[in-house]
Short mmCIF file of C-alpha atoms and ligand atoms in Angstrom, two decimals:
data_model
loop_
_atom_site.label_atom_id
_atom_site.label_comp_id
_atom_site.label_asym_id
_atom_site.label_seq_id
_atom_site.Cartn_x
_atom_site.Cartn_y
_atom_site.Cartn_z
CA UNK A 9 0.00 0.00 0.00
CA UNK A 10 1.33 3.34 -0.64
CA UNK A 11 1.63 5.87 2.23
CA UNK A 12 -1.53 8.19 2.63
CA UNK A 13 0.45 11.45 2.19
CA UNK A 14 -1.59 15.44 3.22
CA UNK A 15 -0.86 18.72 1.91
CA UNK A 16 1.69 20.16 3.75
CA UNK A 17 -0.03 23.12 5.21
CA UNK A 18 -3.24 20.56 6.84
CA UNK A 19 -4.11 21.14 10.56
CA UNK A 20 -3.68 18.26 12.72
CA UNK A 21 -5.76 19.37 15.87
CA UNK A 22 -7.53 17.64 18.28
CA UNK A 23 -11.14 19.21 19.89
CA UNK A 24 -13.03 19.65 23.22
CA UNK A 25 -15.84 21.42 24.87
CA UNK A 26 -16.20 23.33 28.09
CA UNK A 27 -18.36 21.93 29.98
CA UNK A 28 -16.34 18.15 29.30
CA UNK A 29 -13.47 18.75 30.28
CA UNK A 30 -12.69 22.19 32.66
CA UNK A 31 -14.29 21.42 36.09
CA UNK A 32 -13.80 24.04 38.22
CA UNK A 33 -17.71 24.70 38.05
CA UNK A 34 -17.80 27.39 41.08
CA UNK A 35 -14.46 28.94 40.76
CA UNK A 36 -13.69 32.73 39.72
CA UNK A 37 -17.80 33.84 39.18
CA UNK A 38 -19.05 30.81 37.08
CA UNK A 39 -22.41 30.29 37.66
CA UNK A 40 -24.45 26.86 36.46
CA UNK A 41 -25.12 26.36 32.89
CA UNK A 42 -28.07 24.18 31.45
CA UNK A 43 -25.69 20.99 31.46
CA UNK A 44 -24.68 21.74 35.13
CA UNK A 45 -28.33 21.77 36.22
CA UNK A 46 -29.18 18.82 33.81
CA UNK A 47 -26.11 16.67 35.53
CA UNK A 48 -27.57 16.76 38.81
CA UNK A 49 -31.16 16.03 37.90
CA UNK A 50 -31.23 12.66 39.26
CA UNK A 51 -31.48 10.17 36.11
CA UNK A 52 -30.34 12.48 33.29
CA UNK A 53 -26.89 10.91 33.07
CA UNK A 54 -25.28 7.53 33.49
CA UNK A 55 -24.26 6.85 37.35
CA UNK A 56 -25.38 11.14 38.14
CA UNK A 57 -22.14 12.01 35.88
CA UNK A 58 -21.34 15.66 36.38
CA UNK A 59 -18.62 17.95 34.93
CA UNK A 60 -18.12 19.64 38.54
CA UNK A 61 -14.73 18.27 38.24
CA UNK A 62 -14.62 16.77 34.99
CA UNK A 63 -10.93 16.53 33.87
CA UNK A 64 -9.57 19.37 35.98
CA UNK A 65 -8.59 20.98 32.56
CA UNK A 66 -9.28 25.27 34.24
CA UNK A 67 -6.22 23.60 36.91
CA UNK A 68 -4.48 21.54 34.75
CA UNK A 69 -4.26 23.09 31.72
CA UNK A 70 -0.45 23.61 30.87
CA UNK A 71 0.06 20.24 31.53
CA UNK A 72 -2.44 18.97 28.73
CA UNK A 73 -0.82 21.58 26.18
CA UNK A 74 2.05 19.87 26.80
CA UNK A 75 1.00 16.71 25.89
CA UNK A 76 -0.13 18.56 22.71
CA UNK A 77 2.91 19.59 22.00
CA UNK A 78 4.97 16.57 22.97
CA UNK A 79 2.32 14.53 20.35
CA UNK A 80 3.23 17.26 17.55
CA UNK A 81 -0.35 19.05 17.37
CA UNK A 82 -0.87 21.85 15.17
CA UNK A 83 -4.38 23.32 16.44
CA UNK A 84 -6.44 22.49 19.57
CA UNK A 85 -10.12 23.01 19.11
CA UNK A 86 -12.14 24.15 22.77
CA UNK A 87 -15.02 26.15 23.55
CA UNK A 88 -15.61 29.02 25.79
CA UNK A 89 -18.25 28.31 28.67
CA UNK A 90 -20.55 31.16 28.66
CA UNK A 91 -21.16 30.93 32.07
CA UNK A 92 -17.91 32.00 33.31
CA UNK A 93 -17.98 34.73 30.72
CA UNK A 94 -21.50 36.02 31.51
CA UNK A 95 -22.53 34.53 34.43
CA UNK A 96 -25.77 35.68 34.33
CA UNK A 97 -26.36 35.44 30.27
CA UNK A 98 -26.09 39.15 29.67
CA UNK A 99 -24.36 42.26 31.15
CA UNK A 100 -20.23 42.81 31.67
CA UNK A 101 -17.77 40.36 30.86
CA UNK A 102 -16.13 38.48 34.14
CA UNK A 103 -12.33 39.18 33.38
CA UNK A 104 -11.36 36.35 35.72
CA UNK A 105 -13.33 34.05 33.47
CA UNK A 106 -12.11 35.49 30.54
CA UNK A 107 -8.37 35.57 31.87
CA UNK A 108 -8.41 31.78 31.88
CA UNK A 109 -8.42 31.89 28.32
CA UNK A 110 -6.01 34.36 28.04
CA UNK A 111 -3.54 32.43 29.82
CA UNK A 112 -5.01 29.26 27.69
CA UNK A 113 -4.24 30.82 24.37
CA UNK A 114 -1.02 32.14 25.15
CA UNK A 115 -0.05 29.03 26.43
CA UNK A 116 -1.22 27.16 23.38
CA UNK A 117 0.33 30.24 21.13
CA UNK A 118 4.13 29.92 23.16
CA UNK A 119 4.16 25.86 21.80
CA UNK A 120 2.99 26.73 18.37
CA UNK A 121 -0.67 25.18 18.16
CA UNK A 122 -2.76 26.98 16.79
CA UNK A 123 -5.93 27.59 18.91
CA UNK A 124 -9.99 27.10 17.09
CA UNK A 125 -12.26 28.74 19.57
CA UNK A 126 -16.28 27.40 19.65
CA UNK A 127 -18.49 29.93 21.17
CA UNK A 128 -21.27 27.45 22.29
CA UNK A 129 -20.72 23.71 23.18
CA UNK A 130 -24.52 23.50 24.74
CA UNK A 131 -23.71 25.06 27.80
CA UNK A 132 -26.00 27.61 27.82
CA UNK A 133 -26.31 29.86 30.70
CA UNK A 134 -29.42 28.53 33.42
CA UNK A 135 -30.61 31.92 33.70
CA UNK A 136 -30.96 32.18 30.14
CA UNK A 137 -33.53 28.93 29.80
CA UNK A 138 -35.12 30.11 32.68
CA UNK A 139 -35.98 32.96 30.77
CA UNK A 140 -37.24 30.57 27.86
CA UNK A 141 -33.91 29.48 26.42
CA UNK A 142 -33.25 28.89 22.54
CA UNK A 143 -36.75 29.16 21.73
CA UNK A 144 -37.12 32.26 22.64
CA UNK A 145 -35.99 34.92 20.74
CA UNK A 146 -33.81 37.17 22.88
CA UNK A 147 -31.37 34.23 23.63
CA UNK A 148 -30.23 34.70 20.17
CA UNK A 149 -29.35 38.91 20.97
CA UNK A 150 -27.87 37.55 24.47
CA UNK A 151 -25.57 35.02 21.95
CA UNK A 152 -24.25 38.24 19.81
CA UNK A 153 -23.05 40.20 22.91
CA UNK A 154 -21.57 37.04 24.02
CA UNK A 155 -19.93 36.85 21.38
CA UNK A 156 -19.18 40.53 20.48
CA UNK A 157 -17.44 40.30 24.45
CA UNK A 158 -14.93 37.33 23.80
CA UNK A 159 -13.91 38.23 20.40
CA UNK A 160 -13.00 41.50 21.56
CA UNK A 161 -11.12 39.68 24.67
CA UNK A 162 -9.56 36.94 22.02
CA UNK A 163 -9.54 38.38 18.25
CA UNK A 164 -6.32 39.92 18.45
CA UNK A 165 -4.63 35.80 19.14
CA UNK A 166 -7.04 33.86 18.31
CA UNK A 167 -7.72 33.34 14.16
CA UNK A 168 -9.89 30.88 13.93
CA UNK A 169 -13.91 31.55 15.28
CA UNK A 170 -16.42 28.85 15.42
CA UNK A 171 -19.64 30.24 16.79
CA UNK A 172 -21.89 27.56 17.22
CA UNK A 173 -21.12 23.56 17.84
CA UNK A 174 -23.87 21.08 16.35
CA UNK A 175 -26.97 23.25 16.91
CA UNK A 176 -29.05 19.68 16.15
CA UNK A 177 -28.14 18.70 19.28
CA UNK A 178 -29.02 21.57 20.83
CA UNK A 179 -32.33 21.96 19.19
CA UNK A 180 -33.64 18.34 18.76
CA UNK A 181 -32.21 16.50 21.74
CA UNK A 182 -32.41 19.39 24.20
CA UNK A 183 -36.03 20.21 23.25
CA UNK A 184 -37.13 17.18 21.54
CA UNK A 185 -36.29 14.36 22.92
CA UNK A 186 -34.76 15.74 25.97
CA UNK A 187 -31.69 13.86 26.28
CA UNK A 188 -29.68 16.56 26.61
CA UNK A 189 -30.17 19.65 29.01
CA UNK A 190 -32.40 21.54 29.46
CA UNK A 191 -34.26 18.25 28.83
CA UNK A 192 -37.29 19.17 27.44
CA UNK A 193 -39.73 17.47 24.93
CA UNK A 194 -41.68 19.86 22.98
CA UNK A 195 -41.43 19.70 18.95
CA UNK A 196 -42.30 22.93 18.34
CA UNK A 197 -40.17 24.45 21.07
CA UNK A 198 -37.25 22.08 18.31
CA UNK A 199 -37.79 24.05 15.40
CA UNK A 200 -37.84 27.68 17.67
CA UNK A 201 -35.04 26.77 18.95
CA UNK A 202 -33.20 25.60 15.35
CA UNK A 203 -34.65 29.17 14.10
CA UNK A 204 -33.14 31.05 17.02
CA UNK A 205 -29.85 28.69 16.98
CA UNK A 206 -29.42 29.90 13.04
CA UNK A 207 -30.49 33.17 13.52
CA UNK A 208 -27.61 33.35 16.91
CA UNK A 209 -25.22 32.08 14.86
CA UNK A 210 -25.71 34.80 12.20
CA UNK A 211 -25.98 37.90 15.01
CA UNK A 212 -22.96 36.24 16.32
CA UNK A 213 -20.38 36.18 13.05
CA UNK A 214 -21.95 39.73 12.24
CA UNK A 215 -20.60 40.52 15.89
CA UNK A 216 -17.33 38.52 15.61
CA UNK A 217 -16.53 40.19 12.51
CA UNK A 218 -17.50 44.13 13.97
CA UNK A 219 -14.63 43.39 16.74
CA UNK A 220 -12.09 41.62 15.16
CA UNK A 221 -9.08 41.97 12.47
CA UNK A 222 -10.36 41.17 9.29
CA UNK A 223 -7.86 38.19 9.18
CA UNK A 224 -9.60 35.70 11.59
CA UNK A 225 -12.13 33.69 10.15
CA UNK A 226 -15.80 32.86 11.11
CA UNK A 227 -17.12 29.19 10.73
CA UNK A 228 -19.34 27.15 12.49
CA UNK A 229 -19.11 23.12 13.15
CA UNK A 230 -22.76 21.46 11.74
CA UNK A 231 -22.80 17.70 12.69
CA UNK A 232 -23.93 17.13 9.19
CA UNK A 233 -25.59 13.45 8.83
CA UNK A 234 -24.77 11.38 5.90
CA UNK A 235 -28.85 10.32 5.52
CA UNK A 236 -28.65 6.95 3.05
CA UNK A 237 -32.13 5.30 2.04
CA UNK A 238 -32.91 1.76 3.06
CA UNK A 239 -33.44 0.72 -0.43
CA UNK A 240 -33.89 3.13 -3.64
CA UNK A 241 -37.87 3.04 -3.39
CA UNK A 242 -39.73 6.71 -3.64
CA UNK A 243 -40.62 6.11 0.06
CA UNK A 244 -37.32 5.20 1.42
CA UNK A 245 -36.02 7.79 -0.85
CA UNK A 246 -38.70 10.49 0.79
CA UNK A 247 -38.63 9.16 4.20
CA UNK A 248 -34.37 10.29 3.71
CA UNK A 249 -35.27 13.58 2.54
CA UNK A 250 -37.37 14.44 5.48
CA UNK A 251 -34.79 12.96 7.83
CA UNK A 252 -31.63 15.17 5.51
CA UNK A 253 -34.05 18.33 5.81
CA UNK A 254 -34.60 17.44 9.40
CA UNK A 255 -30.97 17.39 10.28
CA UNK A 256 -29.25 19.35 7.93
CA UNK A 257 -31.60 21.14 5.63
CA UNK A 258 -32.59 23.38 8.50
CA UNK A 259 -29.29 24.70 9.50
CA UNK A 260 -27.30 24.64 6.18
CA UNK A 261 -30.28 25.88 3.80
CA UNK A 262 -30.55 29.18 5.88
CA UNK A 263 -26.74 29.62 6.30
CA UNK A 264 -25.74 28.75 3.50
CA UNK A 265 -28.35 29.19 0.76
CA UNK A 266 -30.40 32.16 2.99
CA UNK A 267 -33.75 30.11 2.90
CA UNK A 268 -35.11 27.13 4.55
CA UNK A 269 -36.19 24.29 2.11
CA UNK A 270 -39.72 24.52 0.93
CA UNK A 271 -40.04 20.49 1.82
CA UNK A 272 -39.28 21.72 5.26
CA UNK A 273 -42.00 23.77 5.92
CA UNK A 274 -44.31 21.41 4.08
CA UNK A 275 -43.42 18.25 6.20
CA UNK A 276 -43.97 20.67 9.21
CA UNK A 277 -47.12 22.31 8.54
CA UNK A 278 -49.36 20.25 11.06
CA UNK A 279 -47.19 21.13 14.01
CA UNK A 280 -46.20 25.17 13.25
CA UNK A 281 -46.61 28.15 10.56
CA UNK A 282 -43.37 29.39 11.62
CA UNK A 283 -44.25 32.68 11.99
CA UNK A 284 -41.14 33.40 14.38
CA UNK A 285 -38.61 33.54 11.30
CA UNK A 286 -39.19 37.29 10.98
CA UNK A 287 -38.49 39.73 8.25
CA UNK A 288 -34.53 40.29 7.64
CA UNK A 289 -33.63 36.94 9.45
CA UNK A 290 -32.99 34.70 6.13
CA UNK A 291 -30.33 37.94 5.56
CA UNK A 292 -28.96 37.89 8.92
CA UNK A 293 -28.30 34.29 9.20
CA UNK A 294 -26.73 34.21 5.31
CA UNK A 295 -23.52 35.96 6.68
CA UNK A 296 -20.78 35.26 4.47
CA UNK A 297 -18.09 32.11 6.15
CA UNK A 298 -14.86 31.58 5.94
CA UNK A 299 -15.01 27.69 7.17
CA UNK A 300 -17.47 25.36 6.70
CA UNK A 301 -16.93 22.89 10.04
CA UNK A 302 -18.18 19.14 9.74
CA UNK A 303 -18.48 16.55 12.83
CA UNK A 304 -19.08 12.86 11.27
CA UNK A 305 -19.17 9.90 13.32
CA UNK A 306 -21.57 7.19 11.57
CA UNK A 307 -24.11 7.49 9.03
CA UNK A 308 -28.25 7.27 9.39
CA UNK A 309 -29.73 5.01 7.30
CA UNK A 310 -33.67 5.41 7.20
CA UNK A 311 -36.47 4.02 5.72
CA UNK A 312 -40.39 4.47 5.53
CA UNK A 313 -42.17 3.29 8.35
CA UNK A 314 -44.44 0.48 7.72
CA UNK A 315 -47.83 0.60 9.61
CA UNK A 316 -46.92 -1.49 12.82
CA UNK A 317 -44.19 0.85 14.09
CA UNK A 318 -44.26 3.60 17.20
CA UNK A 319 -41.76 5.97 15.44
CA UNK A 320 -37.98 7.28 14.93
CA UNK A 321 -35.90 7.20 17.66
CA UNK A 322 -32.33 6.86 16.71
CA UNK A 323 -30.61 9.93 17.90
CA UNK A 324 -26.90 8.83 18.65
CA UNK A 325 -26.35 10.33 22.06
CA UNK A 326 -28.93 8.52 23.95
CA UNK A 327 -32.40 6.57 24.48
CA UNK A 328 -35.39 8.77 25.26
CA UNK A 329 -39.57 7.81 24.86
CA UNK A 330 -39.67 10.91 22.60
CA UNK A 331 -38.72 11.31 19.48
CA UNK A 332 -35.90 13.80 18.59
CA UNK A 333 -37.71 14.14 15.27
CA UNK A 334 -40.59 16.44 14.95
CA UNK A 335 -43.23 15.01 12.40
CA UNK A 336 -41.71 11.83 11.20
CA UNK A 337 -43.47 9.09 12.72
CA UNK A 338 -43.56 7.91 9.30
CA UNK A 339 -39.90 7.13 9.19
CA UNK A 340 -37.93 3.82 10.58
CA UNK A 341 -34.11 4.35 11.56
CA UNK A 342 -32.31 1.33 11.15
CA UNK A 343 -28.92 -0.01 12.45
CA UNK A 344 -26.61 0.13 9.52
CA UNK A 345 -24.63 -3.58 9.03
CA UNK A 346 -20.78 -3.98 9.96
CA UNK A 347 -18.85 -3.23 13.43
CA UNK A 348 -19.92 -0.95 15.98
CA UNK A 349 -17.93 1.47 18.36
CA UNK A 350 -18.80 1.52 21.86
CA UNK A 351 -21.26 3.67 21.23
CA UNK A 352 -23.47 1.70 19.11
CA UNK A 353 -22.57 3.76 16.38
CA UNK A 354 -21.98 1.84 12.90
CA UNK A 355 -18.43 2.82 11.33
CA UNK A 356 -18.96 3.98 7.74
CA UNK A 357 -15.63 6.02 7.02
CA UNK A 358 -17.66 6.07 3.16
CA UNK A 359 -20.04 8.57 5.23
CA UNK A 360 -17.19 10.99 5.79
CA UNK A 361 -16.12 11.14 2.09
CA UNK A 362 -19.98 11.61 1.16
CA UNK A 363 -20.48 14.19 3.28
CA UNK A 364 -17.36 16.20 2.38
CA UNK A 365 -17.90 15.52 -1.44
CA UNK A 366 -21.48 17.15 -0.68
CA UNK A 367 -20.58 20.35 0.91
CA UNK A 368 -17.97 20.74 -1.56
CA UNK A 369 -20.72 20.45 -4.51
CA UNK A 370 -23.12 22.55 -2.54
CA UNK A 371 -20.57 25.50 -1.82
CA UNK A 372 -17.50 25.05 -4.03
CA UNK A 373 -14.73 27.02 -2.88
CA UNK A 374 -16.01 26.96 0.89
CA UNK A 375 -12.37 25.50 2.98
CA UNK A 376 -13.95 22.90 4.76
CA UNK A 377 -12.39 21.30 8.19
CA UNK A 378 -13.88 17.76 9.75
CA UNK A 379 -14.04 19.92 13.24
CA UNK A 380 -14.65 16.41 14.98
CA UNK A 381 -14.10 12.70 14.60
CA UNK A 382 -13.42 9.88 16.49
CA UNK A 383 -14.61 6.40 18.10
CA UNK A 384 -15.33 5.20 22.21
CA UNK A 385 -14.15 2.48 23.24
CA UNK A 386 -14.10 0.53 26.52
CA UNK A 387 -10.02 1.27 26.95
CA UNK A 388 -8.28 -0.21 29.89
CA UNK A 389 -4.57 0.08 31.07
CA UNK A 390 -2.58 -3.33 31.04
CA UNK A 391 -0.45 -4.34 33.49
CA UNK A 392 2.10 -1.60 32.77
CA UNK A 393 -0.38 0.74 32.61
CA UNK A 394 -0.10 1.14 28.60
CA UNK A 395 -3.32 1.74 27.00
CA UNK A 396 -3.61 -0.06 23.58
CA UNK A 397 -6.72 0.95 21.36
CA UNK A 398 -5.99 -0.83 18.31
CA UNK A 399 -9.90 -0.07 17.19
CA UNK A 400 -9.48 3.90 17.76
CA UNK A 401 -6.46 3.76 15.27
CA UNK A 402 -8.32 1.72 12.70
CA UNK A 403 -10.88 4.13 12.99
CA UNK A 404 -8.66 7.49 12.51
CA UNK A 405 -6.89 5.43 9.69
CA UNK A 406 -9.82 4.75 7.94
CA UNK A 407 -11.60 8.29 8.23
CA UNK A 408 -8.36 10.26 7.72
CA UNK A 409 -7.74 8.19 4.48
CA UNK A 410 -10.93 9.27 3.30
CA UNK A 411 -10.87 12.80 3.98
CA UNK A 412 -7.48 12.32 1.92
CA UNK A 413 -9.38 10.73 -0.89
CA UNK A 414 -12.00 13.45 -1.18
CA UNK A 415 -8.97 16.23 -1.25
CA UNK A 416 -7.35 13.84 -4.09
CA UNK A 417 -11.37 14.66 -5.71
CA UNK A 418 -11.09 18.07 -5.32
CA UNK A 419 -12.32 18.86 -1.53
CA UNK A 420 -10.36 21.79 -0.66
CA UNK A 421 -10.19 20.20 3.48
CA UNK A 422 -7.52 22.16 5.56
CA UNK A 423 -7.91 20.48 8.11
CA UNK A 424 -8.96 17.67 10.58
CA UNK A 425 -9.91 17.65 14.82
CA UNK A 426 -10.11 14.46 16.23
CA UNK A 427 -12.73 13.92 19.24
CA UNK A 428 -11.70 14.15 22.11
CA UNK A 429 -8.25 15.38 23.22
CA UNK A 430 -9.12 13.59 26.38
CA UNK A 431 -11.39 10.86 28.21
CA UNK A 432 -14.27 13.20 29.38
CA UNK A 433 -17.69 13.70 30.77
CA UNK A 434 -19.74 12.06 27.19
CA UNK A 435 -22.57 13.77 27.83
CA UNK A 436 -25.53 11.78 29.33
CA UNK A 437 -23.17 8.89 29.13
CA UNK A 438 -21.28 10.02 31.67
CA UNK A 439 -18.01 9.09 32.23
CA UNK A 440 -18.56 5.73 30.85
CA UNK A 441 -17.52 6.59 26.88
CA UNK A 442 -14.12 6.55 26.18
CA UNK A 443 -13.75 9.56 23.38
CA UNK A 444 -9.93 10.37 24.30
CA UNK A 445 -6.75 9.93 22.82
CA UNK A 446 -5.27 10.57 25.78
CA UNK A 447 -6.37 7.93 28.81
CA UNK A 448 -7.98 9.43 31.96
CA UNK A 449 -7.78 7.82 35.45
CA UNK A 450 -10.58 9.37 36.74
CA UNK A 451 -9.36 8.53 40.32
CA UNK A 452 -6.16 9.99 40.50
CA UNK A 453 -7.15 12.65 36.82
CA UNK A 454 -3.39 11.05 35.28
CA UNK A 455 -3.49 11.25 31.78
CA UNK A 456 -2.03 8.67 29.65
CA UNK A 457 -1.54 8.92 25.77
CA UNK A 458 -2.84 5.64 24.38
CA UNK A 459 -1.65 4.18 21.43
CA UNK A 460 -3.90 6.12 19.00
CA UNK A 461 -2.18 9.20 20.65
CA UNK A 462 0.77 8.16 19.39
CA UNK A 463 -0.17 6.90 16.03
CA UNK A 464 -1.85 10.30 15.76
CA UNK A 465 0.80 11.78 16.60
CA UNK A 466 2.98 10.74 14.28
CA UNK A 467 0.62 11.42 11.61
CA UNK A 468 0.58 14.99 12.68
CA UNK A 469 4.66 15.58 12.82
CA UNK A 470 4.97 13.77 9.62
CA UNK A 471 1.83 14.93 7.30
CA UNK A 472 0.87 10.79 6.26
CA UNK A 473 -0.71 8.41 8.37
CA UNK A 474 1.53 5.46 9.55
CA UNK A 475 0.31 2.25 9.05
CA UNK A 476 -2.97 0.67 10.74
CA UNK A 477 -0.77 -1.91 12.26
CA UNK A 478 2.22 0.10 13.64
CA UNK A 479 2.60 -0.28 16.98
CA UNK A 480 3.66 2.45 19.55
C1 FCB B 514 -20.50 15.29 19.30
C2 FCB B 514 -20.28 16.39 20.34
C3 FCB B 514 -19.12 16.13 21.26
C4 FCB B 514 -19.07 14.69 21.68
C5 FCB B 514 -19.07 13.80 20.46
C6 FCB B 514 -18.92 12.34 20.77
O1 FCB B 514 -21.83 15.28 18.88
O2 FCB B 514 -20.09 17.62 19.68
O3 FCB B 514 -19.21 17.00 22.36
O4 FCB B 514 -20.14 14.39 22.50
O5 FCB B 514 -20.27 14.00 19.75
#
């Protein structure tokens, strides 16, 4: 086989979120977000998983740049946590927060790795969905000054500005089927809050872009499905349009295109009129980008319902009695064949070069960056406390090879973010998913690079991927 050789100027970066990995939930005028609240309802996560302590990252910080830089890194993706930055959702910036950043970026700056801020990982401030949250309106004005706040704290070292991460989860499994905080299960509150998600993210880049140098860029990271029919019938093939509309459709048709698809509001009609896209939005939300982020992980495959089924439920990140999907009990998900991860997911590295090959048809020219990808698994330390994940390296090998094939087709991808830096808090799983390249003990918070760390690693200093079966 011949090595799998990138361009020469591609980021290799890894990616994390706030409210994953800092801790540190009370320290220096944080207040609770929506996931802190959600974490200690009793039965929203796996064991009561919270992030009050998460990975220690706000303490321990330099040391986890340094195992950055010791891999050979390029960029680190992490998000801001509003909360620390606004405690209260609106009003003056907390320069304590803010200052952990600071020191953050320089620190990141000093070993040469270039730092990818998000704006919002899902960690919305609780006074904010106590005042209605994302499907309310303001929250998408409170979002702007947010954001208008850190880049002027940030723009002048930080280039690279992703406002909003995966507003699908946000929107459909924080209001729909309530897996995620704030937890609730209304379908219309879903599509408010997808309007007012888009219409934050717009407010937000105009914002970015009125503080900063011209020279940083604006993206934002969609977790784009790859939505493949059961079979090639007209209602497989419509039940996969709903579902593409559903989870893509909504965000990138507005973004990118500056209207919503027609099928949209048509498959929606018996649930809301959408009267709260007001005049001017469409405009507001088309801002011109500068990045086009995609998270992959597995593909959906979808087909129509036949009568004797209750409904959709796959959603990825956890088992709920509603339906993430507003108005599409008639469609079936269905487990894709071929090996799993840990988390159930199917592994389709195929998806990844679809769904690149498809944003570079639908916006040619747009740089595109996969902003996160990556595999759990149940990892354990042997008996010299080396963690081998053969699986995770098979998985980055066979993702990264396709991203390379699509730039051999003409994808003009700069870059690649594998998920997660770390072991961290997954979410309503807990602590039990695996994400990291780097091992936690969550006992004693040690950090050990596993294997795929390495093998990344050397991908990263040397620009092609080492072989699947190299061993570190
Ligand atoms: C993505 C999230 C990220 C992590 C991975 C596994 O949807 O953006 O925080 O949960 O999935």
């Amino acid at each position: 086989m011949s090595p799998v050789s990138f361009p020469s100027t591609f980021l290799w970066g890894a990616a994390t979120s706030a409210y994953q990995i800092e801790g540190a939930v009370r320290e220096d005028g944080r207040t609770p977000s929506i996931w802190d609240t959600f974490a200690h309802t009793p039965g929203k996560t796996a064991g009561g998983d919270h992030g009050d302590v998460a990975v220690d990252h706000y303490h321990r910080y330099r040391d986890d740049v340094a195992l950055m830089a010791g891999l050979g890194l390029g960029a680190y993706r992490f998000s801001i946590s509003w909360s620390r930055v606004q405690p209260t959702g609106r009003g003056p910036a907390v320069q304590r927060g803010l200052d952990f950043y600071r020191r953050l970026v320089d620190e990141l700056l000093a070993k040469d790795i270039k730092p990818a801020v998000t704006l919002y990982h899902w960690d919305l401030p609780q006074e904010l969905e106590d005042a209605g949250g994302w499907p309310e309106r303001d929250t998408a004005y409170r979002f702007a000054e947010y954001a208008q706040i850190v880049g002027e704290a940030l723009g002048d070292r930080v280039e690279q500005w992703i406002t909003l991460n995966e507003p699908w989860c946000s929107a459909f499994l924080g209001y729909g089927s309530g897996v995620h905080a704030p937890g609730r299960t209304e379908p219309v509150a879903t599509l408010r809050a997808a309007h007012h998600l888009n219409l934050a993210h717009g407010l937000g880049a105009k914002a970015l872009r009125s503080v900063m140098p011209a020279r940083n860029t604006v993206a934002l990271s969609l977790n784009s499905s790859t939505v493949r029919p059961l079979t090639q019938d007209a209602a497989d093939l419509a039940a996969a349009r709903k579902i593409d509309d559903l989870a893509n459709g909504i965000f990138h048709g507005p973004i990118l295109h500056g209207a919503y698809p027609e099928s949209l509001f048509t498959a929606t009609r018996q649930l809301t009129d959408w009267s709260y896209v007001q005049d001017g939005d469409l405009a507001t939300i088309n801002q011109p980008l500068d990045a086009l982020g995609l998270n992959y992980y597995t593909p959906a495959l979808v087909s129509a319902a036949g009568p004797d089924h209750t409904g959709p439920r796959a959603d990825g990140h956890g088992a709920s009695e509603h339906s993430p999907w507003p108005a599409a009990d008639d469609v079936l998900f269905h487990q894709p064949p071929g090996e799993r991860t840990a988390m159930g997911w199917s592994i389709d590295p195929t998806g990844l070069y679809d769904l690149v090959m498809r944003y570079e048809r639908e916006v040619p020219g747009l740089p595109l960056y996969i902003t996160e990808n990556g595999a759990a698994y149940d990892d354990k330390p042997d008996a010299e406390g080396r963690v081998h994940d053969p699986e995770r390296v098979a998985y980055l090998h066979g993702h990264l090879a396709e991203v390379r094939r699509a730039i051999a087709d003409g994808a003009d991808v700069r870059g690649y973010y594998l998920w997660s830096l770390l072991d961290n808090f997954e979410w309503a799983y807990g602590y039990e998913k695996r994400f990291g390249a780097v091992y936690v003990d969550y006992t004693t918070l040690e950090r050990t690079p596993k294997s795929s760390a390495h093998w990344y690693g050397k991908a990263a200093r040397t620009g092609t991927l080492p072989e699947v079966d190299e061993v570190f």
